[in-house]
Every structure is written in C-alpha cells, then in structure tokens.
Amino acid sequence: MHPIAILGAGLAGLSAAQALIAGGREVRLFDKGRAAGGRLATRRIEHAGESHRFDHGAQYLRAERPGFAQLLEAAGTLPWPDPKRRVAAPGMSALGRHMAQGLELQTGRHVAALQAGADGWMVAHLDAALVRPGRPLPAVEPTLDGPFSAVLVTFPAEQAMALLPPHMSQPLAAIQYAPCWTVMAAFPQRLDLPDTLRYHGPIGWAARDSAKPGRDATQANWVIQADPDFSREHLEAAPEAVIAALLAALPAAAPLFAVAHRWRFSLLEVALGQACLWDGALGLGYASDGCLAGRAESAWESGQALAQRVLGA
Ligand SMILES: Cc1cc2nc3c(=O)[nH]c(=O)nc-3n(C[C@H](O)[C@H](O)[C@H](O)COP(=O)(O)OP(=O)(O)OC[C@H]3O[C@@H](n4cnc5c(N)ncnc54)[C@H](O)[C@@H]3O)c2cc1C
C-alpha cells in the first residue's frame, strides 16, 4: 500500500500522522512553514546581542478530555497562568517539535495542487520562499511527490478549498475565522501590570510572555493581540500603525523593539460542525480546528477523528 500524504503539520496534521502510524500506516507530511506546529508558533527575535522569544500564536492549551491531556503531559507542558491552562517550554512551538519527532516531514514546501494518477495521488509542491500571500503562484515547475494512497488536507479551510473537489470544498466555505493582529514587544523594564489582560481598548488579550515557565524571566517580553473588531477594521493597515495603536493602550514606556504579525485565520467564528471530512472512494480527507472549535484541542481531535476514518476504511 502506498503511504498517506498529510498536508499541513499543525496540530491536526500531526495528530492524524501519529494516529495513522499507531494504526500501522506509513505517512509523509508537507508544510510551508519552517517547522512543525502551525499556529502553535514561537518567534525568536535577536536584539542587541540577546535572543527574545514570543509565543505569537496560541497562548495556552486547555485539555477538556483525556486524549489531549495525555499528550500535554507527555510533551512536558507546564501550568500557566493557572493549573488548568498549560504552555510548552521553552516556547509553544516545542509541542509541534515533540509531536513531529520521527515523522517524515518536508518543511518550507508550499503545496500547490493534487493530481490524480492511475496509481494514486501526486502532490505538487514548490519552495515556500517563492510564494507571496495574495499573489499568483510563481511560474516555476513544481516538484511532484507520490503516489499516495490517500491525501489528508489540514490547512485552514480557505487555504484547503483550492485543493479539494467541490463536494468537499463547498461545506468548508461555511467555516469562518476572525483575523488577529499580534504585536511582540520587549520593554526595557518590567511593566506594572498583571501577567495577563483581556479586553482593554483595542486589545483582546495581552500577556507577559517572559513570565511563562521556561522563559527568560529577566526580560520584559509581551504578546499583545488586537481584538477581532480592530483586527478586521485594520486588516490592511501598516504594521507600524497597528503597533502604535496597541502600545498606546498600555501604560508602558517605549519598547526596545516591537514587531507585528497578522494572522488571517485566528479565532474561529463558524465551525463546520463535524469532526472531519472523509471521502473513502477518492482517498481524500480534511481535518482542522475549523471542523469543531477554535482551540488547539479541537484541532488535535479533528486529526484523530480523520485518522480513525482512514483506518476504518
Ligand atoms: C493568535 C492566535 C491565538 C490563539 N490562541 C489560542 C489559545 O490560547 N488556546 C488554544 O487552544 N488555541 C488558540 N489558538 C488556536 C490554535 O492555535 C489552533 O486551533 C490550532 O493551532 C489549529 O491547528 P490546525 O492544525 O488546525 O491548523 P494550523 O496550526 O494552522 O496548521 C495548518 C498548517 O498548514 C500549513 N499550510 C497552510 N497552507 C499550506 C500550503 N499551501 N502548503 C503547505 N502547508 C500549508 C501551515 O503552515 C500550518 O502549519 C490561537 C490561534 C491564533 C492564531
């Protein structure tokens, strides 16, 4: 039997990969990012000879059910900011790295198309560094990998729809995410604020990232997320304007540096309402947080559900 291709190595893709391997199947993963983890992301910024880390995607993880709780335990996550919420150390991306151990993963590859061949699916992918968001794909010959007995797509819905046939892409059109502008700022000294803030002017959530366990507590690093309304209204704003607006809402001295990141797909607003999509006849599946709820645990559960459908088939 040919291996299974998993497109996307965020929590949903990694979860499906682990469950399929446990079920005796061979898998290969492709992701356009530099590492596994997707929106469980940590950015490292060098400034004045020091390295600063920021969790600019998911802030903390909460397990409502035993499966995800076991994963968080095995990955060595630590409680923060209270016993029910957990973070990976030294950054949230450590959970993706933990899950990707031993998996056959190609990073930095933008998957552009799927081709149905006589012997199975072929995955067409190209150097992600050549792809500019919102622009047409560059005119380069893609690399073709395969054949695969099945392909599981785990991108946010809008990015997945182009790869899937209409009877699978149409239901995905219902899934909606709010964007989120996120500012990473390092201050010269500790801010006189609680470690976490919610709904403060245009800020939806802000956290003293350097207070999380396993971080450099001598630094004063903050992650500041705009609320969905601000993010939507300022979607095309210049990063400098977003930084100025969010920092103005905090009683803080000028930062050492501040960088903004725009997430087009952040807080899930409308879910698909089923754990995954699977067409056994075609050997095509879809999983992501968008299937169930906008939480890391839901992405993991969606990946598990899709793997069970594949193994059942
Ligand atoms: C700012 C922010 C804050 C959040 N806070 C929390 C929180 O505190 N707690 C919580 O539980 N959840 C939080 N979440 C949600 C959580 O991060 C997600 O639910 C979860 O990580 C989604 O996993 P996924 O695998 O479905 O998608 P993703 O993590 O998005 O994975 C999809 C992967 O597909 C890849 N990809 C996309 N297109 C292509 C392509 N064409 N070719 C190749 N690869 C591609 C991407 O690089 C990515 O790695 C937050 C999300 C954001 C953005």
Coordinates of C-alpha atoms and ligand atoms in Angstrom, one line a residue:
M1 CA 0.0 0.0 0.0
H2 CA 1.3 3.5 -0.8
P3 CA 1.9 5.9 2.0
I4 CA -0.6 8.6 3.0
A5 CA 0.3 12.3 2.4
I6 CA -0.7 14.7 5.2
L7 CA -0.7 18.3 4.0
G8 CA 0.0 20.7 6.9
A9 CA 1.9 19.9 10.1
G10 CA -0.1 21.9 12.6
L11 CA -1.8 20.1 15.5
A12 CA -4.5 18.5 13.2
G13 CA -1.9 17.1 10.7
L14 CA 0.5 15.9 13.5
S15 CA -2.4 14.3 15.4
A16 CA -3.6 12.4 12.3
A17 CA 0.0 11.3 11.5
Q18 CA 0.6 9.9 15.0
A19 CA -2.7 8.0 15.0
L20 CA -2.1 6.6 11.5
I21 CA 1.4 5.4 12.4
A22 CA 0.0 3.8 15.5
G23 CA -2.5 2.1 13.2
G24 CA 0.3 0.7 11.1
R25 CA 0.2 3.1 8.1
E26 CA 3.1 5.0 6.6
V27 CA 2.7 8.8 6.3
R28 CA 4.6 11.7 4.8
L29 CA 3.9 15.3 5.8
F30 CA 4.4 18.6 3.9
D31 CA 4.2 22.1 5.4
K32 CA 5.1 25.5 4.0
G33 CA 6.3 26.7 7.4
R34 CA 9.9 26.4 8.7
A35 CA 8.9 23.9 11.3
A36 CA 6.0 21.8 12.6
G37 CA 3.4 23.3 14.8
G38 CA 1.4 25.7 12.6
R39 CA -0.4 28.3 14.8
L40 CA 1.3 26.9 17.9
A41 CA 4.2 29.2 17.0
T42 CA 7.1 30.8 18.7
R43 CA 9.1 33.7 17.1
R44 CA 12.7 34.3 18.1
I45 CA 14.0 37.9 17.7
E46 CA 17.6 38.9 18.1
H47 CA 18.1 42.3 19.6
A48 CA 21.3 43.9 20.9
G49 CA 23.0 40.6 21.3
E50 CA 20.1 39.0 23.2
S51 CA 17.6 36.4 22.0
H52 CA 13.9 37.2 22.7
R53 CA 11.2 34.5 22.3
F54 CA 7.5 35.2 21.8
D55 CA 4.5 32.9 21.5
H56 CA 2.7 34.9 18.9
G57 CA 0.1 32.2 18.1
A58 CA -1.7 30.1 20.6
Q59 CA -1.2 31.4 24.1
Y60 CA -2.0 28.4 26.3
L61 CA -3.6 25.0 26.0
R62 CA -6.5 23.6 27.9
A63 CA -7.4 19.9 27.8
E64 CA -11.1 19.1 28.4
R65 CA -10.7 15.4 27.6
P66 CA -8.1 12.6 28.5
G67 CA -6.6 12.1 25.0
F68 CA -5.2 15.7 24.7
A69 CA -4.4 15.8 28.4
Q70 CA -2.1 12.7 27.9
L71 CA -0.4 14.4 25.0
L72 CA 0.2 17.6 27.1
E73 CA 1.6 15.5 29.9
A74 CA 3.9 13.5 27.6
A75 CA 5.2 16.7 25.9
G76 CA 6.2 18.1 29.3
T77 CA 3.9 21.2 29.2
L78 CA 3.7 23.3 32.3
P79 CA 0.8 25.0 34.1
W80 CA 0.3 28.8 33.3
P81 CA -1.3 31.1 34.2
D82 CA -3.3 28.8 36.4
P83 CA -3.3 25.0 37.0
K84 CA -6.0 24.4 34.2
R85 CA -4.0 26.0 31.4
R86 CA -0.7 24.8 30.1
V87 CA 2.2 26.0 28.0
A88 CA 5.0 24.2 26.2
A89 CA 8.6 25.3 27.1
P90 CA 10.8 27.0 26.1
G91 CA 8.0 28.1 23.6
M92 CA 4.7 26.9 22.3
S93 CA 6.4 25.6 19.2
A94 CA 8.0 22.9 21.4
L95 CA 4.7 20.9 21.3
G96 CA 4.9 20.7 17.5
R97 CA 8.6 19.7 17.7
H98 CA 7.7 17.0 20.2
M99 CA 4.9 15.6 18.0
A100 CA 7.0 15.7 14.8
Q101 CA 9.8 13.5 16.2
G102 CA 10.4 10.6 14.0
L103 CA 7.9 11.7 11.3
E104 CA 8.8 12.1 7.7
L105 CA 8.2 15.9 7.3
Q106 CA 9.2 18.2 4.5
T107 CA 9.1 21.9 5.6
G108 CA 9.3 25.0 3.5
R109 CA 7.2 23.4 0.8
H110 CA 4.0 25.1 -0.4
V111 CA 1.5 22.5 -1.7
A112 CA 0.0 24.0 -4.9
A113 CA -2.1 21.1 -6.3
L114 CA -3.1 17.5 -6.2
Q115 CA -3.0 15.3 -9.3
A116 CA -5.0 12.0 -9.5
G117 CA -2.8 9.4 -11.3
A118 CA -3.5 5.8 -12.2
D119 CA -1.5 4.6 -9.2
G120 CA -2.7 7.1 -6.6
W121 CA -2.4 10.8 -5.7
M122 CA 0.5 13.0 -6.6
V123 CA 1.3 16.1 -4.5
A124 CA 2.7 19.1 -6.4
H125 CA 4.7 21.4 -4.2
L126 CA 7.2 24.3 -4.5
D127 CA 9.7 26.3 -2.5
A128 CA 7.5 28.3 0.0
A129 CA 10.1 31.1 -0.1
L130 CA 8.9 31.9 -3.7
V131 CA 5.2 32.2 -2.7
R132 CA 3.8 35.7 -1.8
P133 CA 0.5 35.7 0.0
G134 CA -2.3 37.1 -2.1
R135 CA -0.2 37.0 -5.3
P136 CA -0.4 34.3 -8.1
L137 CA 1.9 31.4 -7.7
P138 CA 5.3 31.8 -9.3
A139 CA 5.8 30.3 -12.7
V140 CA 8.2 27.5 -11.6
E141 CA 7.9 23.8 -12.2
P142 CA 6.6 22.2 -9.0
T143 CA 8.1 19.1 -7.5
L144 CA 5.8 16.1 -7.8
D145 CA 5.8 13.5 -4.9
G146 CA 3.8 10.3 -4.8
P147 CA 2.0 8.2 -5.5
F148 CA 0.0 8.3 -2.2
S149 CA -3.0 6.1 -1.4
A150 CA -4.7 9.0 0.3
V151 CA -4.2 12.7 0.9
L152 CA -5.3 14.4 4.1
V153 CA -5.5 18.2 3.9
T154 CA -5.2 20.1 7.3
F155 CA -4.9 23.8 6.3
P156 CA -7.3 26.4 7.5
A157 CA -10.5 26.0 5.3
E158 CA -9.9 28.9 2.9
Q159 CA -6.4 27.6 2.0
A160 CA -7.6 24.0 1.7
M161 CA -10.6 24.6 -0.6
A162 CA -8.5 25.1 -3.7
L163 CA -7.1 21.6 -3.4
L164 CA -10.3 19.7 -2.8
P165 CA -13.1 18.7 -5.2
P166 CA -16.4 20.7 -5.0
H167 CA -18.3 18.2 -2.9
M168 CA -15.7 18.7 -0.2
S169 CA -14.7 22.3 -0.7
Q170 CA -18.3 23.6 -0.6
P171 CA -19.0 22.6 3.0
L172 CA -15.7 24.2 4.0
A173 CA -16.9 27.5 2.7
A174 CA -19.1 27.8 5.8
I175 CA -16.0 27.9 8.1
Q176 CA -15.1 31.4 9.2
Y177 CA -12.2 32.8 11.2
A178 CA -11.5 36.3 12.6
P179 CA -8.1 37.7 11.8
C180 CA -5.8 38.7 14.6
W181 CA -3.1 41.4 14.6
T182 CA -0.4 40.4 17.2
V183 CA 2.3 42.6 18.5
M184 CA 5.5 41.2 20.1
A185 CA 7.2 43.9 22.2
A186 CA 10.2 43.9 24.5
F187 CA 10.4 46.6 27.1
P188 CA 13.5 47.9 28.9
Q189 CA 11.9 47.1 32.3
R190 CA 9.1 45.2 33.9
L191 CA 5.6 46.7 33.3
D192 CA 3.5 47.4 36.3
L193 CA 0.6 45.2 35.0
P194 CA -0.8 41.8 35.8
D195 CA 0.6 38.9 33.8
T196 CA -2.5 38.7 31.6
L197 CA -5.0 41.3 30.4
R198 CA -8.3 40.9 28.5
Y199 CA -10.4 43.4 26.5
H200 CA -8.5 46.6 27.2
G201 CA -9.3 49.2 24.5
P202 CA -8.4 47.6 21.1
I203 CA -6.6 44.8 22.9
G204 CA -8.3 41.4 23.1
W205 CA -5.6 39.7 25.1
A206 CA -2.1 40.7 26.3
A207 CA 0.4 38.5 28.2
R208 CA 3.7 38.9 29.8
D209 CA 5.3 36.2 27.7
S210 CA 8.5 36.2 29.7
A211 CA 6.5 35.2 32.9
K212 CA 5.6 31.8 31.4
P213 CA 7.6 28.9 32.8
G214 CA 10.8 28.0 31.0
R215 CA 11.3 31.6 29.6
D216 CA 13.9 34.2 30.4
A217 CA 12.2 36.0 33.4
T218 CA 14.8 38.8 33.3
Q219 CA 13.3 40.0 30.0
A220 CA 10.1 42.1 29.8
N221 CA 8.5 40.5 26.7
W222 CA 4.8 41.0 25.9
V223 CA 2.5 39.5 23.3
I224 CA -0.4 41.8 22.6
Q225 CA -3.3 40.6 20.5
A226 CA -5.8 43.0 19.0
D227 CA -9.5 42.1 19.4
P228 CA -11.3 40.7 16.3
D229 CA -13.1 44.1 15.5
F230 CA -9.9 46.0 15.5
S231 CA -8.1 43.3 13.5
R232 CA -10.8 43.3 10.9
E233 CA -11.0 47.0 10.6
H234 CA -7.2 47.3 10.3
L235 CA -6.6 44.2 8.3
E236 CA -4.6 46.1 5.6
A237 CA -3.1 48.7 7.9
A238 CA 0.7 49.1 8.0
P239 CA 2.3 47.1 10.9
E240 CA 3.7 50.4 12.3
A241 CA 0.2 51.8 12.7
V242 CA -1.0 48.6 14.5
I243 CA 2.0 48.6 16.8
A244 CA 1.3 52.3 17.7
A245 CA -2.4 51.7 18.4
L246 CA -1.9 48.6 20.6
L247 CA 1.0 50.0 22.5
A248 CA -0.9 53.3 23.2
A249 CA -3.5 51.2 25.1
L250 CA -0.8 50.0 27.6
P251 CA 0.7 52.2 30.3
A252 CA 4.2 51.4 29.1
A253 CA 7.5 53.1 28.3
A254 CA 8.8 53.0 24.7
P255 CA 9.7 49.4 23.9
L256 CA 13.2 48.2 23.0
F257 CA 11.6 46.9 19.8
A258 CA 8.1 45.9 18.6
V259 CA 7.1 43.7 15.7
A260 CA 3.6 42.9 14.3
H261 CA 2.3 39.7 12.8
R262 CA -1.1 39.4 11.1
W263 CA -2.9 36.1 11.4
R264 CA -5.6 35.9 8.8
F265 CA -7.1 32.8 10.4
S266 CA -7.2 33.1 14.2
L267 CA -10.3 32.9 16.3
L268 CA -12.8 30.5 14.8
E269 CA -16.2 32.2 14.4
V270 CA -18.2 29.5 12.5
A271 CA -17.3 25.8 12.6
L272 CA -18.1 23.0 10.1
G273 CA -19.9 21.1 12.9
Q274 CA -18.5 17.7 12.1
A275 CA -15.1 16.3 13.3
C276 CA -13.7 15.8 9.8
L277 CA -14.5 15.1 6.1
W278 CA -13.5 11.8 4.5
D279 CA -14.2 10.5 1.0
G280 CA -13.0 6.9 1.2
A281 CA -13.7 6.3 -2.5
L282 CA -11.4 9.2 -3.5
G283 CA -9.0 8.8 -0.6
L284 CA -9.3 12.5 0.3
G285 CA -9.8 13.9 3.8
Y286 CA -10.0 17.2 5.7
A287 CA -9.2 18.0 9.3
S288 CA -8.5 21.2 11.3
D289 CA -9.7 23.2 14.2
G290 CA -12.3 24.7 11.8
C291 CA -14.2 21.4 11.9
L292 CA -15.1 21.6 15.6
A293 CA -13.9 24.7 17.6
G294 CA -11.1 27.3 17.5
R295 CA -9.0 25.6 20.1
A296 CA -5.8 23.5 19.9
E297 CA -7.6 20.5 21.5
S298 CA -10.2 20.6 18.7
A299 CA -7.6 20.6 16.0
W300 CA -6.0 17.6 17.7
E301 CA -9.4 15.8 18.0
S302 CA -10.2 16.5 14.4
G303 CA -6.9 14.9 13.3
Q304 CA -7.6 11.9 15.5
A305 CA -11.2 11.5 14.0
L306 CA -9.9 11.7 10.4
A307 CA -7.2 9.1 11.1
Q308 CA -9.9 6.7 12.6
R309 CA -12.0 7.2 9.5
V310 CA -9.0 6.3 7.3
L311 CA -8.1 3.3 9.4
G312 CA -11.7 2.1 9.4
A313 CA -11.7 2.4 5.6
Ligands
LIG1 C1 -3.3 34.4 17.6 C2 -3.8 33.1 18.0 C3 -4.1 32.8 19.3 C4 -4.6 31.6 19.6 N1 -4.7 31.3 21.0 C5 -5.1 30.0 21.3 C6 -5.1 29.6 22.7 O1 -4.7 30.4 23.6 N2 -5.5 28.4 23.0 C7 -5.9 27.5 22.1 O2 -6.3 26.3 22.4 N3 -5.9 27.8 20.8 C8 -5.5 29.0 20.4 N4 -5.4 29.4 19.1 C9 -6.0 28.4 18.1 C10 -5.0 27.3 17.8 O3 -3.7 27.8 17.6 C11 -5.5 26.5 16.6 O4 -6.8 26.0 17.0 C12 -4.6 25.3 16.2 O5 -3.3 25.5 16.4 C13 -5.0 24.9 14.8 O6 -4.3 23.8 14.4 P1 -4.5 23.2 12.9 O7 -3.6 22.1 12.7 O8 -6.0 23.1 12.6 O9 -4.1 24.5 11.9 P2 -2.7 25.2 11.7 O10 -2.0 25.2 13.0 O11 -3.0 26.5 11.0 O12 -1.9 24.2 10.8 C14 -2.0 24.2 9.4 C15 -0.7 24.1 8.7 O13 -0.9 24.0 7.3 C16 0.2 24.7 6.7 N5 -0.2 25.2 5.4 C17 -1.2 26.0 5.1 N6 -1.3 26.2 3.7 C18 -0.3 25.4 3.2 C19 0.1 25.1 1.9 N7 -0.5 25.6 0.8 N8 1.2 24.2 1.7 C20 1.8 23.6 2.8 N9 1.4 23.9 4.0 C21 0.4 24.7 4.3 C22 0.6 25.8 7.7 O14 1.9 26.2 7.5 C23 0.3 25.2 9.0 O15 1.5 24.7 9.6 C24 -4.9 30.6 18.7 C25 -4.6 30.9 17.3 C26 -4.1 32.1 17.0 C27 -3.8 32.4 15.5

